[in-house]
């Protein structure tokens, strides 16, 4: 068989580990050939390919990013997009496609499968917000990077009697904030799933200041206060006329300063959460995902995607990738609340 | 309630996180009091205690080791050991005990429970070889430390055209070797569960030398060759007349040198695998174990131990702790073999 | 002798290492006694002290922050401040003072010395901008944290064909940006000492995009464009009516996007640069500074501060601490420019 | 000009950073061409070369090892070695050579220079034992790796009331042990320069056990006891008939156990000290060394090598590379002794 591989959406530590596992097993065990498509769906859409053999994947296991490049190109929004992809696959002699990506990338994969393309998916979301799998690779790395930063903030917070806020990724789901906050010993964790009460947040801050330690607040970028409670910036204009949303971390710092009279400072971790070498957990998970994906292709089990259930890698339907996202259940948040204040 | 806490056996990153979670929730949510017993079962045996309140557990979450100390004291092997413990618990007004430890520590806990002691267990094994739970804390940290070392060895191996062997923990189960080897891109992984064929190992080494990269071998301390195949050291005498077992890593290096004519060197990671700050995964797991353990005590669910199943923390019987150990299944090893050579 | 110790100004990895070295040598070698003053000059001003013996400094060597706390209190700006300090030292039986801090803290130390107080200084500036010493502790840690972040940004930049900007500390001197940028393989480094030409910056960005790699720009917070060249934000009002200065990193991202049509994103490292465990270099330097400081006190060499010259720790006059700051010389910047683009 | 580059001796983090700096400045600023010689002096001896242009050095700055490979081949010990090298340089049109290596590699460089070869040296010794320069790259990385390991050992030592010994590199000079021991808070540091008194070592161990902490001993591989004091292994035969020197770490552990009755365990860091990504300090130093080396070649200043003096990179004669090695002066060791026990 001749198999195409692509990576779509935001980058995520472990993408290269998936690609390597797919190619290594595909070539050495099954004798398949591979073609890399560049920059997500743009690759098959425009027929932009790169060589992908055992030599091409040597040494990439510990490297962040993706050797295939990525983009957010959506062929479904392009006139004749599906036909172009089918034509390019046919003319390139591609028998099957492995698509590694998040909700959007796998949504396209599902639609292509429905139109006859042989495709297997590998789920990727650094936010860990996919119902179809216990964990996704990249999440563990992001959490560890955030925890390392929080560990560092603790000493500054203590030395200066100052509240420190760490804003982490998570627009719709608070998994990174929850895990990083719990592991980092945060005094408050704020997640999108539960609008926060600014009065309680300030009460925690003030109670913490009474110990010899200072408060650390971990906030997901998508967290927000109970409606009407806090004058949130919804869209100031920046110097160039673009709408600019005040980050929740910064807004929160000012509100806490105003209400408690204590200094508060914010660090926004941003892109460093999704770059660099993956943790061991993510390397193993990504590698096992890749092995299972090539097995699925080899056995002709198309329209599926790979998934972690407990300690096993299984296959589920590609449609599960686009189900409602997996948010933090109330019980998990309450577990963490024990440590607030 | 007045609750005793102890940690037994080898140390493991995450022990302090368990202790902290138990005490924080026990005090602030349930209003219980705590007593720390020093050095595993020696503490309740000799009535050696230390104060354990919210202040005592501040700042310990990121710290390796255990503030309670540890030992391998086994009260079952001491005349009247059980009675002494029951007396000391009674005179100290201790209503229940939380025992954090491995097979040995929890085996004692089970026997004490059978004799009427109110005890809840928290499983701890850095080797991850416990059937009763998907993962134990400390394992993820150990694997990450090993992977960091393997990443470092790669560059030396390449620069000097030399085989490098990394010996990791694992006397009876090869989990650390399997995960670290898979995550570190090892060319051969040797585990206790599967006696290795030295001819195949040397074949992998030689095939790897044909690429521009050099071979990395990850070997669990308990791995061994197919019987009779390799002249293994069973016990030379050292300078002080003690029997000294040649480590498998060193023995293997010499055998590879002899058979392939290539240089081979061994690094034995030893104690650095079990020390230092826990990873985010281990901090979260240990914290959740601690929360579940105090819930079990609070609700009087004694004779149980906490366990991870998928993403949930559940309770299982203490007797499961001493069941046959969880070894690496053949399927998991075959997964990894794809990358050998 | 009875000796007071204080730490002033922003925190910096290595402060605890200095304190530990002072106390360990002072007590065990010279037999002196110590008193900790809390929160910089606020301590002696208000007579706020804490015990400081060998037990108090155990285990603090690897810890960031300062066990003594810090503040920016300036007794020179307080009526009768000097007299209050002298009174508190006298009534506390304090024979000498070791002041650990930056330009401000040591400036006060100098003035107190001129008025008869027995004081020895230890220089501290995370920005490394002090003429009187080759390096200051904390700088190496800050640079390593920045480099780790830049390493992570590289993979994201490449995967997404996007320029990434990393804003680091350095209001008046670009040492952190220079060293982190050189060590991180930045394609452009911008420092306060040399106003940048936005046209050249964009030219570097565009030339880099022509390779398969993406541009990384490291910018010191105090860097700025050639006058008049770029519409810089000088002070928009934020939600709470405070003046808010648009960070140079964010401003630069927008300007690059506008001029090149390529995406650009900024990460502001902020407080994580000054927290957490010090590197080996900083621990050794801080320890040696502490040893030299207590030697100076013991031999009555007041009015001095410790300093690194080559590999030696020497003493210089306290007045050197407040000389003109050490900025990046043109030659060092030109060295780095070789790698731009 | 057409310039050859080679790396000889043991590998060392920063070698690739030197190569990159040489090539980047050589090509983009001076317009020179480069040729890589493989595996140290074996390359020019056998005419074994690889392409070395700007593309070849992209992305190698953060990577350990050397893309050129290394060996210990010594052309001076080979009949007609010098002539073969001169012939190969002439036939390859090589105008000058940059040799990156330690005492041996640079000793050869000096002899070739004396026979008319245009050569510039870059000093490399992970042990930092070269008189001609304040520091060499790789040393800071090795020390940081050792400190990270020592930090991890502390928690295990404390939890188990056990002495832990960490054996680090350093056959003839104790710089790594001194810096890592001082930065890691070791209770005893043993270096080759000063034969140790086993009675004093045991006294320190016993005094440390009286605190709630446990002893950590850092020992350079070349350290040894006062003559006659301790029955040292000088050469047992191993299973394969090779002479095997008992490591000092292991020997010391047994001696301490015998004399104090306390448990002692050894970790030998080995090769992980010299692999992996360089620290920021080493990347900056190696880069600046490379820039200075190509400047020296460009200006025809042959027979020199680059060197760090304070914060400046200067040139010294190649003969300084083979002077007596730089050992730890008594004063530096006494500084560290303050913290023993």
Tab-separated table of C-alpha atoms in Angstrom, chain B residues 250 254, chain D residues 233-246:
chain	number	residue	atom	x	y	z
B	250	UNK	CA	28.037	-4.137	32.862
B	254	UNK	CA	31.459	-6.866	28.006
D	233	UNK	CA	41.187	-2.389	44.785
D	234	UNK	CA	43.937	-1.866	42.289
D	235	UNK	CA	42.883	-4.372	39.720
D	236	UNK	CA	40.618	-7.352	40.037
D	237	UNK	CA	40.006	-9.459	36.946
D	238	UNK	CA	36.515	-9.457	35.555
D	239	UNK	CA	34.558	-12.299	33.996
D	240	UNK	CA	36.282	-11.847	30.669
D	241	UNK	CA	39.818	-11.593	31.949
D	242	UNK	CA	40.049	-7.790	31.620
D	243	UNK	CA	41.553	-5.844	34.469
D	244	UNK	CA	38.811	-4.015	36.266
D	245	UNK	CA	39.395	-1.114	38.568
D	246	UNK	CA	36.929	-0.947	41.419
